[in-house]
mmCIF file of C-alpha atoms in Angstrom:
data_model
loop_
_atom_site.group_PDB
_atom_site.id
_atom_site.type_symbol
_atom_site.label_atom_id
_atom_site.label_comp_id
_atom_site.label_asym_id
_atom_site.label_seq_id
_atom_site.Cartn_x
_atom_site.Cartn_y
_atom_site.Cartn_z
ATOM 1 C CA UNK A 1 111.007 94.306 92.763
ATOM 2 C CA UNK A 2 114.425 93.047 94.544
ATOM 3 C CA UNK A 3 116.393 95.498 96.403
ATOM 4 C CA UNK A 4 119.218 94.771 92.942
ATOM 5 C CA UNK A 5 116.943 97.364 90.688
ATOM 6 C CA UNK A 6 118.556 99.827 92.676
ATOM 7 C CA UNK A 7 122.191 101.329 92.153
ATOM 8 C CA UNK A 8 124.290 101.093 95.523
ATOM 9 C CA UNK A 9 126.502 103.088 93.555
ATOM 10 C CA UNK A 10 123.937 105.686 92.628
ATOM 11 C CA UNK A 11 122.745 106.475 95.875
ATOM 12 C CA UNK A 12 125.745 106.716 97.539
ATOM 13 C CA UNK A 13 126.757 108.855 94.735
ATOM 14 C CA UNK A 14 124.045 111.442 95.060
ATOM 15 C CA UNK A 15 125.210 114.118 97.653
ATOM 16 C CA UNK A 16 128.164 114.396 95.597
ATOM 17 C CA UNK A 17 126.916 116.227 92.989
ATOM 18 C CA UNK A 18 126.314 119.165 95.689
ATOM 19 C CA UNK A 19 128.538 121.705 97.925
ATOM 20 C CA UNK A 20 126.341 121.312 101.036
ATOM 21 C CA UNK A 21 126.717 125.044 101.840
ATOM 22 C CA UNK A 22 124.582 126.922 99.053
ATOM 23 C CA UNK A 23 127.448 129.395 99.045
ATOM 24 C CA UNK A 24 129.742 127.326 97.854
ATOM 25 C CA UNK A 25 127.904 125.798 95.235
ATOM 26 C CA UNK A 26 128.214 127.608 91.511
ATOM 27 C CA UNK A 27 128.415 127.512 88.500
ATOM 28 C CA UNK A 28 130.448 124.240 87.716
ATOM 29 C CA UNK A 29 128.540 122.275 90.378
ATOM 30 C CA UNK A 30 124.928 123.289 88.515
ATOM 31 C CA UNK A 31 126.366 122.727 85.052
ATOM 32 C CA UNK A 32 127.543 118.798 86.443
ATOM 33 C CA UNK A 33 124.016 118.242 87.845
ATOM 34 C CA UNK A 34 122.316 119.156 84.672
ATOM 35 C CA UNK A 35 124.620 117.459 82.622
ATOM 36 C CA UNK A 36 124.016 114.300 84.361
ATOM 37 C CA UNK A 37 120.178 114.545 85.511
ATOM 38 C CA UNK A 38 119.503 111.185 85.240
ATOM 39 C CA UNK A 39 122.448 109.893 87.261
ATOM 40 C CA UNK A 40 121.217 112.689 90.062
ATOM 41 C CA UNK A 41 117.293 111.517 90.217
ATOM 42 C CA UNK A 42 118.053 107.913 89.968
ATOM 43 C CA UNK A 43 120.651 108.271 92.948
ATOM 44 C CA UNK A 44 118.251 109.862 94.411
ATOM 45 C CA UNK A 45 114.827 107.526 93.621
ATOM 46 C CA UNK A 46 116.826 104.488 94.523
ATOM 47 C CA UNK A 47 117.412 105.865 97.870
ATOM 48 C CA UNK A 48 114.222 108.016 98.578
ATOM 49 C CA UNK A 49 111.238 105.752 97.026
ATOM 50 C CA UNK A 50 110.634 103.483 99.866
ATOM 51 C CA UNK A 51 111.168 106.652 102.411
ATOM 52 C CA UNK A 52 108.564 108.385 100.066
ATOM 53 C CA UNK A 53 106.164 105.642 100.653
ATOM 54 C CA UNK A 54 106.505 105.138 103.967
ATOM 55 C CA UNK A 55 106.106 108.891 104.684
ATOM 56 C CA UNK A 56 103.363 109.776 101.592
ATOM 57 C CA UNK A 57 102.252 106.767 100.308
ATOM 58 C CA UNK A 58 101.761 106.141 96.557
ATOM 59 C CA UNK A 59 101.120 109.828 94.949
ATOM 60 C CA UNK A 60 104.436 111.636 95.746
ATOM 61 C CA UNK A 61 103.496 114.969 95.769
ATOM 62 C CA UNK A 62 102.066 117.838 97.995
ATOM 63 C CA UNK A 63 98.363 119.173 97.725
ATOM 64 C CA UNK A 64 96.248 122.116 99.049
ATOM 65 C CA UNK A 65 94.247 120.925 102.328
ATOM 66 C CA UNK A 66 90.929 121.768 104.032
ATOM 67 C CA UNK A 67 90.071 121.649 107.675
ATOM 68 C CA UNK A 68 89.215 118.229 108.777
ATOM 69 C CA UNK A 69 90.499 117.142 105.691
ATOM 70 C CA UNK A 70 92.456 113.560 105.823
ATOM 71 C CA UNK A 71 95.615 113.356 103.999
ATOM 72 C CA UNK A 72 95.156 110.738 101.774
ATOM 73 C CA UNK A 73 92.065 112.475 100.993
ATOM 74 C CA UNK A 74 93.322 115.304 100.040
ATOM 75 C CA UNK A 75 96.141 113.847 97.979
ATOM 76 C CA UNK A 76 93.386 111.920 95.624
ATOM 77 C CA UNK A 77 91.498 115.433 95.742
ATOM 78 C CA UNK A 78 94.539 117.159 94.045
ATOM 79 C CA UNK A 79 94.478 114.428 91.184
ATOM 80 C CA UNK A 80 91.216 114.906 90.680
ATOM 81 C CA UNK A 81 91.504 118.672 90.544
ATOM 82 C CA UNK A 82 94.024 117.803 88.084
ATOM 83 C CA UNK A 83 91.989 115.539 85.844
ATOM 84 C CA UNK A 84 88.731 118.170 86.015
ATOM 85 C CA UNK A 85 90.793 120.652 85.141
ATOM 86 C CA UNK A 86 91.812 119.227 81.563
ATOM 87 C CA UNK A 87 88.700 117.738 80.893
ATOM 88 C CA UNK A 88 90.081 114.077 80.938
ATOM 89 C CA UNK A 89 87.606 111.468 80.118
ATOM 90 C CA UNK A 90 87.066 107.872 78.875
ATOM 91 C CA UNK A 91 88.736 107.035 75.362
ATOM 92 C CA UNK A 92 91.512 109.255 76.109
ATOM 93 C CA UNK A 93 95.218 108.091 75.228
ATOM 94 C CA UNK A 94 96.754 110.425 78.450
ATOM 95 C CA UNK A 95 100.962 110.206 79.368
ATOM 96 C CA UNK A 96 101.837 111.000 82.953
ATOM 97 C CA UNK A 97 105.392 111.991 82.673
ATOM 98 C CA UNK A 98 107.505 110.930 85.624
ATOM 99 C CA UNK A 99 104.950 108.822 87.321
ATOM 100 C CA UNK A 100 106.769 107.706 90.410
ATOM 101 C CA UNK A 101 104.886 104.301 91.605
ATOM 102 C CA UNK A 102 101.827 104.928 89.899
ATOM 103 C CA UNK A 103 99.551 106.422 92.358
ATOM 104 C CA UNK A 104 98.452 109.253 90.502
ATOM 105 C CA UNK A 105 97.927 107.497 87.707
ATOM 106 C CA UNK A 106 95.847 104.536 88.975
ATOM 107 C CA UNK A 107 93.668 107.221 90.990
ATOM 108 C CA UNK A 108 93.209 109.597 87.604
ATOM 109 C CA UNK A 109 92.646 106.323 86.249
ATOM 110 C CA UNK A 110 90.008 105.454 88.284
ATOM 111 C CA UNK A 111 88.515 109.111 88.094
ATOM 112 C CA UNK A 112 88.457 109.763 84.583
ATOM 113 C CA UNK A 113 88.509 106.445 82.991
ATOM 114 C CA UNK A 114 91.271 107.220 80.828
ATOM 115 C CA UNK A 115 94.179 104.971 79.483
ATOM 116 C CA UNK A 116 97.107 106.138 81.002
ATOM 117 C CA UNK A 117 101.012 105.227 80.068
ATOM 118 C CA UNK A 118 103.167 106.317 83.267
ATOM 119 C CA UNK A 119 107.170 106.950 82.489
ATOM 120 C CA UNK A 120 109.538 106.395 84.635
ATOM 121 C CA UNK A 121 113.689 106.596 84.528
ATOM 122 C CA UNK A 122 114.052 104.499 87.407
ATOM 123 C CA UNK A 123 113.807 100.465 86.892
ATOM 124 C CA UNK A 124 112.962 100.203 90.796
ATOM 125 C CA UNK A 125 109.864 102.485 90.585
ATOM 126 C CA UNK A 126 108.435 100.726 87.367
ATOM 127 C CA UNK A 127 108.882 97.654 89.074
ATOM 128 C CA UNK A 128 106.574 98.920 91.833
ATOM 129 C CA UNK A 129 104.334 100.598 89.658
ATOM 130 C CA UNK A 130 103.271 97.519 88.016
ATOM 131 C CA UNK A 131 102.945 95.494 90.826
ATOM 132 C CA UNK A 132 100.746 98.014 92.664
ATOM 133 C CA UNK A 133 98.602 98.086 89.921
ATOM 134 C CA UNK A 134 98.113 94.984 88.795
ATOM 135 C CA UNK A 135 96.835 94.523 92.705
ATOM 136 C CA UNK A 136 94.635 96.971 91.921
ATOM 137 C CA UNK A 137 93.296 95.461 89.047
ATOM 138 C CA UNK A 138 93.936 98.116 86.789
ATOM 139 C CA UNK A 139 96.284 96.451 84.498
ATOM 140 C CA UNK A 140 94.101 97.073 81.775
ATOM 141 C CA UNK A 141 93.837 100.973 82.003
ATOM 142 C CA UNK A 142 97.217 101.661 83.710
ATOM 143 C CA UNK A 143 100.552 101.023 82.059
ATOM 144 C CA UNK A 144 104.374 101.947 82.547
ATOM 145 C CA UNK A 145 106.868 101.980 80.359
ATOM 146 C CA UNK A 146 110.964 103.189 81.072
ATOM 147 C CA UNK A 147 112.258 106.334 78.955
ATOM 148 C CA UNK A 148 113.588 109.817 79.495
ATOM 149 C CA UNK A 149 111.186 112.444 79.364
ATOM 150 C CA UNK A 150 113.531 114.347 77.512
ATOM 151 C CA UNK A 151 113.242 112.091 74.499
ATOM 152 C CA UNK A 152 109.572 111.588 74.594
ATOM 153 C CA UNK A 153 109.236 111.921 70.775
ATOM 154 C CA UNK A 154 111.664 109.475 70.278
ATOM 155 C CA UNK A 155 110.015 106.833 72.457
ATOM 156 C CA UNK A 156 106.619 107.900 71.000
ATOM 157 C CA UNK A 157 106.376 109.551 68.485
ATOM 158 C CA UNK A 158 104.761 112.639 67.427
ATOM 159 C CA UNK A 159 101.053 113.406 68.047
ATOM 160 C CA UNK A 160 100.610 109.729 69.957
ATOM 161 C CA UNK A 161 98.754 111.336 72.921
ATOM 162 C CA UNK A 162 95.039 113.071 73.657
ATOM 163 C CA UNK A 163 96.445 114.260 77.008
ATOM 164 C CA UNK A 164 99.729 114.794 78.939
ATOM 165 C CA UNK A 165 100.038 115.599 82.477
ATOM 166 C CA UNK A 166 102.837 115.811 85.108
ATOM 167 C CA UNK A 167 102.924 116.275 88.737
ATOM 168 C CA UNK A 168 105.759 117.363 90.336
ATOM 169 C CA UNK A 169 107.966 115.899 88.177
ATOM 170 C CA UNK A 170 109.622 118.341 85.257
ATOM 171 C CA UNK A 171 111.154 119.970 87.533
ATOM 172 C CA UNK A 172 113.791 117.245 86.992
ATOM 173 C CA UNK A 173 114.518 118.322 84.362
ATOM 174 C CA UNK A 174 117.819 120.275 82.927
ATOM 175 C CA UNK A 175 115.868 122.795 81.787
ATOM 176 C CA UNK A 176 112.125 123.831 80.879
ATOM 177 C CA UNK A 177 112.022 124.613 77.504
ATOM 178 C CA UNK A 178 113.248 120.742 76.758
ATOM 179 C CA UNK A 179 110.651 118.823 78.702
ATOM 180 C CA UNK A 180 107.999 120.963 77.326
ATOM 181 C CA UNK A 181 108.942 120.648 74.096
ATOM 182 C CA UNK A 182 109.166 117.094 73.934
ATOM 183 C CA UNK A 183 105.691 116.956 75.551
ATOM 184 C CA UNK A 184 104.274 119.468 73.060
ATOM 185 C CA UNK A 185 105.791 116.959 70.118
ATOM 186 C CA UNK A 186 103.969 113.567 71.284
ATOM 187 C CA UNK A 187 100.491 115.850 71.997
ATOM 188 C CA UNK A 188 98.025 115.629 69.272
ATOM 189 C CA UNK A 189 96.516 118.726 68.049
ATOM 190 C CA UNK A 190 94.498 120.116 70.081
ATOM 191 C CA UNK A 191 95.768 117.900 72.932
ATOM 192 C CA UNK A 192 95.979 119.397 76.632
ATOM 193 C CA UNK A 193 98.628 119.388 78.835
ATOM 194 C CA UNK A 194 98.243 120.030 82.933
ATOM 195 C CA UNK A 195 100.972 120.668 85.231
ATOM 196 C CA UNK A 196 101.913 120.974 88.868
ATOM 197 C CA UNK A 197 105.057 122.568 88.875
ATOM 198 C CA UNK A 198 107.655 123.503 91.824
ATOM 199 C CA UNK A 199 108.967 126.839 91.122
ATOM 200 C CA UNK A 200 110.379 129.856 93.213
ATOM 201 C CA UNK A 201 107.668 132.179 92.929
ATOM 202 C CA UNK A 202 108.618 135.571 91.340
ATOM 203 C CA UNK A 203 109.236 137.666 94.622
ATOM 204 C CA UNK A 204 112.824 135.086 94.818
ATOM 205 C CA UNK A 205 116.059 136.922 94.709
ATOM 206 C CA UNK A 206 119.141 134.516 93.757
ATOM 207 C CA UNK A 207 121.164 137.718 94.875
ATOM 208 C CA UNK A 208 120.068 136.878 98.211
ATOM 209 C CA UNK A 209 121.633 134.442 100.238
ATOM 210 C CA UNK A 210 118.789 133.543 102.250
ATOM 211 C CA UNK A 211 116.905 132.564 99.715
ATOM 212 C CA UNK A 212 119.389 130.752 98.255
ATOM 213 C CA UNK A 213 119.667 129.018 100.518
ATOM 214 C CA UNK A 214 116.386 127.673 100.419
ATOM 215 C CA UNK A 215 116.381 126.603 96.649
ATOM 216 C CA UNK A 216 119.663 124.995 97.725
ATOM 217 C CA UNK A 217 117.924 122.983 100.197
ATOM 218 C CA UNK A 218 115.179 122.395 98.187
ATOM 219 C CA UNK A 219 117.352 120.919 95.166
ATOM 220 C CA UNK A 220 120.165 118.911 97.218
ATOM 221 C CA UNK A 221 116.908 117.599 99.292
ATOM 222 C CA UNK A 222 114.545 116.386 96.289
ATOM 223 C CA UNK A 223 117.134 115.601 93.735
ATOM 224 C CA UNK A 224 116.696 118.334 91.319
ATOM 225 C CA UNK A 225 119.210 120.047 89.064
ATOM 226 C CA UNK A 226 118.250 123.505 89.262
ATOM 227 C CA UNK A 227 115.047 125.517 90.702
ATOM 228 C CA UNK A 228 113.949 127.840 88.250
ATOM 229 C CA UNK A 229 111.188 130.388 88.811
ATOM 230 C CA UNK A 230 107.346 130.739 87.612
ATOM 231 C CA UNK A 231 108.662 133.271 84.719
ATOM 232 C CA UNK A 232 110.734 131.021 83.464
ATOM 233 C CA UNK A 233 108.170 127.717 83.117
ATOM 234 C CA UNK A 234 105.793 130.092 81.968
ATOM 235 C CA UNK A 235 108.302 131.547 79.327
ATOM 236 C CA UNK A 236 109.290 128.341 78.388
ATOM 237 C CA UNK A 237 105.143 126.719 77.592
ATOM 238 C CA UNK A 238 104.494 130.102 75.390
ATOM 239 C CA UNK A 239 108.576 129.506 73.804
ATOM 240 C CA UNK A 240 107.888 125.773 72.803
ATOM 241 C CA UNK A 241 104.196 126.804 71.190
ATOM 242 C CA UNK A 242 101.581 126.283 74.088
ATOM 243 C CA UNK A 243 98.523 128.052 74.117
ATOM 244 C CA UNK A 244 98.274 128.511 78.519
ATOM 245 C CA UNK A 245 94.287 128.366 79.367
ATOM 246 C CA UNK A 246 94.423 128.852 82.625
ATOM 247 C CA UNK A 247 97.386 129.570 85.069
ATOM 248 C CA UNK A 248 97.429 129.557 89.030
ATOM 249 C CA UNK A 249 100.023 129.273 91.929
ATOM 250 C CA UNK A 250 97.287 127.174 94.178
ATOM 251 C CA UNK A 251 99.386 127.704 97.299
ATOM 252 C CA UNK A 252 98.390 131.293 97.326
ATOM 253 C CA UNK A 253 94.755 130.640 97.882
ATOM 254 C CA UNK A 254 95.337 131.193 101.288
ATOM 255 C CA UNK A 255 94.367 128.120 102.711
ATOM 256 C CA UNK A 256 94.073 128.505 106.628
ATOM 257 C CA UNK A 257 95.494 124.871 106.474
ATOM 258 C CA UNK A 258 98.805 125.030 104.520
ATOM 259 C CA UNK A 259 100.249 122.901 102.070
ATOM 260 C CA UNK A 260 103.373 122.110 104.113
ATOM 261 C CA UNK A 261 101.557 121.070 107.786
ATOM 262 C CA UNK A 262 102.784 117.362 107.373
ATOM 263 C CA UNK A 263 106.386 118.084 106.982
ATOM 264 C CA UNK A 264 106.610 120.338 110.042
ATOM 265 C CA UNK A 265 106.122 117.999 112.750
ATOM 266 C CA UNK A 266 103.547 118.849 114.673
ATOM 267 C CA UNK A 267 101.214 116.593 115.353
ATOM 268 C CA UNK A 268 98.329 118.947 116.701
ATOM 269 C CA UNK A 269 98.163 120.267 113.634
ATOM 270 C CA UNK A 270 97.078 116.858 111.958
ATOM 271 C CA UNK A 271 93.552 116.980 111.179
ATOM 272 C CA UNK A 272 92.434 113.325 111.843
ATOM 273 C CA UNK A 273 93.840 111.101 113.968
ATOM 274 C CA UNK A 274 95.075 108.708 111.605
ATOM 275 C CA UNK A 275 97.341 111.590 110.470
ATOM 276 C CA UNK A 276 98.381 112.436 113.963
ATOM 277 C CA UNK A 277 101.029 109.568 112.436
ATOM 278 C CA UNK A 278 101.902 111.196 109.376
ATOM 279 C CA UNK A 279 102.884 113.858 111.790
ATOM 280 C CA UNK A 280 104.893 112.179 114.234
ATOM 281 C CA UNK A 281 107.059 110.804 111.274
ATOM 282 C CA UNK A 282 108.118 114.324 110.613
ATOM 283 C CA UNK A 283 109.017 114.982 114.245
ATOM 284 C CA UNK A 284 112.487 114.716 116.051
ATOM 285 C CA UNK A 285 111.053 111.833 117.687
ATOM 286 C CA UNK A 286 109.932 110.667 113.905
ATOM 287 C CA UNK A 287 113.029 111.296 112.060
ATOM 288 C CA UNK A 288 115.235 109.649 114.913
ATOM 289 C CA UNK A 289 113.145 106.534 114.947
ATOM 290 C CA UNK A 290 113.441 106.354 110.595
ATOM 291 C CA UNK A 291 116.886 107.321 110.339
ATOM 292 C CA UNK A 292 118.242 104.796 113.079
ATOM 293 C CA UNK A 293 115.916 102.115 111.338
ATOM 294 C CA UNK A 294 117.119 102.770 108.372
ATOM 295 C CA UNK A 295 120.853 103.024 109.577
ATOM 296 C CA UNK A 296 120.208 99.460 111.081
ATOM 297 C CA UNK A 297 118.772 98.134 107.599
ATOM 298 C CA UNK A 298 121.776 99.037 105.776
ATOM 299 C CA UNK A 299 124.215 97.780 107.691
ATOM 300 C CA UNK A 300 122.370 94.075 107.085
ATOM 301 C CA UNK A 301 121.717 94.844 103.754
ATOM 302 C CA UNK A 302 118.420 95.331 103.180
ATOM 303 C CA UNK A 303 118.375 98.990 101.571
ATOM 304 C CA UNK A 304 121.431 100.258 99.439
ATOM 305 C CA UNK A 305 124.644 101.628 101.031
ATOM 306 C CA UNK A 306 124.004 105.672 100.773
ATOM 307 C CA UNK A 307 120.013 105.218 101.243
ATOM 308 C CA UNK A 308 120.750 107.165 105.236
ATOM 309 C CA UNK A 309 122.733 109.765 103.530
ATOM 310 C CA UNK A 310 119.491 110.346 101.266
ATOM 311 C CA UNK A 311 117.735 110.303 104.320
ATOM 312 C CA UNK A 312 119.702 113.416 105.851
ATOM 313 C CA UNK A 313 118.655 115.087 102.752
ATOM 314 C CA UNK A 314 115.525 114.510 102.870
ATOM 315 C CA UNK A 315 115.631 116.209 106.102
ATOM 316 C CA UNK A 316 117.325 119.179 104.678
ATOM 317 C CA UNK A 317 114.600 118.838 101.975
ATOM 318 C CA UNK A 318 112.014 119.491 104.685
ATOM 319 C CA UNK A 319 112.943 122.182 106.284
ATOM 320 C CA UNK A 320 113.836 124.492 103.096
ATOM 321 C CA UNK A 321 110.552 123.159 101.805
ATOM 322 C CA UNK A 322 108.737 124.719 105.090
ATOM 323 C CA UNK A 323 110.865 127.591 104.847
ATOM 324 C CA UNK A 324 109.912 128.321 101.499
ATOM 325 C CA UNK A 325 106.405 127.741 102.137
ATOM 326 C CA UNK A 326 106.169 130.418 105.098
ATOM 327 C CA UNK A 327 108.233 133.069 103.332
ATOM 328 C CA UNK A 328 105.968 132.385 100.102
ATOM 329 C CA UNK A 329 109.509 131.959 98.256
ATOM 330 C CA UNK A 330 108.665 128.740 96.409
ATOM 331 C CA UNK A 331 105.532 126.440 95.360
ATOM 332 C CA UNK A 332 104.894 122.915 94.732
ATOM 333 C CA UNK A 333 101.402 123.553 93.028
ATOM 334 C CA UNK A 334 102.114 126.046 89.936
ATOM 335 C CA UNK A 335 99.260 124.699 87.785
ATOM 336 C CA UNK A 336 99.027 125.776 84.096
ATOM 337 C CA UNK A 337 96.605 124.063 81.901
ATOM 338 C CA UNK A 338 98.185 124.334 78.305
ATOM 339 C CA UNK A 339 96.965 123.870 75.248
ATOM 340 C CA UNK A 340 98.674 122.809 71.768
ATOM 341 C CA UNK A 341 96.987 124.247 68.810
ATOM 342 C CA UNK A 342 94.756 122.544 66.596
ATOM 343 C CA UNK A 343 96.256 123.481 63.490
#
């Protein structure tokens, strides 16, 4: 896909819809962003996908880890959790809502041998989607199609799919109770839905500037509206008719190895050598070398005007991320397995 999928206008755009300082930003500045979510994570896809990739690979999202555990590994391992989880299994029509390039899906693909339709907002990441799969010759069980997910039905239809799953992606979304809606309309009865949600656990205080600071970071960082907490995506599954099966924040399993290792920098804590790398590229030394490369690239043209501005927050992203993960504030991996009833 040529470098023209992607809005220079967009990503340059992006940090605009923010006050940098968390205390500064209110009311009017929230309201903006989730008026105009899709002009916020398309600014912010256009100019964090390839930085994604080079950092995480295909499956852009984070995952519990165990000691001696590779990376990529453990990434797959989270899918798979995933996919066990909601029983997925050959014959199965299954929607992954906000698929990013299609690494979760080809892997649950390859796990479950399930059809599964990826969505996407972003022309750049479909693009890349369907070229990674179709070199993985997987054209035939992996598909992606553009839409908003908050018009599923209307793309769809009603009770079109056995399964829907999203990882790390609704939290996108202006507001819970529509995305979950829209995916309880295209379920068919009976159908399951599986999600790993970020959320600011329950012990968050918006009162409190320090954490607010932190979901501040965490939004202008990852390109998402508004953080929200686990009582209100729980709230919002029971609100829009799910039946929740199972429910669990899996970064309080106290893993001696913790979700957020990679993003702090250290490269004694990566546990293979291959990741040793994966470390270094979230070190001082790491993040000077990208940014400076990317700087250079988009002065010659070969990544949109604003993609080094998305860069600096994805810095920012980082360390609230951390931050949040030490203080136990927020959580990538809020997993509720829902079900819609059968009748």
């Amino acid at each position: 896909m040529p470098a023209d999928a992607r809005s220079a206008d967009r990503v340059t755009n992006y940090n605009k819809f923010w006050e940098q300082k968390s205390a500064n930003d209110n009311q009017t500045h929230r309201a903006n962003r989730l008026d105009q979510y899709t002009e916020v994570v398309n600014g912010y896809y256009d100019g964090a996908t390839e930085l994604y990739e080079y950092g995480w690979a295909d499956s852009f999202h984070f995952c519990r880890f165990y000691k001696g555990e590779g990376f990529l590994q453990a990434l797959a391992r989270h899918e798979h959790y995933l996919a066990s989880m909601m029983h997925l299994k050959p014959g199965m029509r299954v929607l992954d809502v906000g698929c990013g390039v299609g690494g979760p899906a080809r892997e649950i693909a390859r796990f479950s041998d399930a059809t599964i339709v990826g969505l996407n907002n972003n022309d750049f990441q479909i693009g890349r989607a369907t070229n990674k799969t179709k070199k993985a010759g997987l054209s035939d069980k992996v598909s992606f199609v553009k839409g908003d997910f908050m018009k599923l039905s209307e793309q769809f239809g009603e009770n079109s799919f056995d399964a829907v799953y999203a990882i790390e992606a609704t939290c996108h979304a202006p507001n819970f109770e529509g995305i979950y809606g829209e995916i309880f309309k295209v379920l068919k009865p009976g159908g399951v839905f599986g999600v790993y949600e970020w959320c600011m656990t329950d012990e968050w205080d918006a009162s409190n500037p320090k954490h607010k600071e932190i979901a501040h970071g965490i939004e202008v960082g990852d390109g998402i509206p508004e953080m929200r907490n686990l009582t209100a995506a729980r709230n919002a599954l029971k609100s829009v008719g799910f039946d929740i099966e199972h429910e669990e924040d899996l970064a309080d399993r106290g893993d001696v190895v913790p979700w957020y290792y990679p993003l702090e920098g250290d490269i004694w804590k990566a546990q293979t050598v291959w990741d040793m790398f994966t470390c270094w590229r979230t070190s001082k030394m790491g993040i000077f070398c990208t940014q400076n490369a990317i700087w250079a690239f988009e002065k010659v043209g070969l990544v949109p005007k604003g993609t080094h501005s998305v860069g600096e927050s994805l810095i920012v992203a980082a360390d609230a991320l951390v931050a949040g993960g030490r203080t136990k504030l927020f959580t990538p991996m809020a997993l509720w397995i829902s079900r819609k009833p059968a009748n």
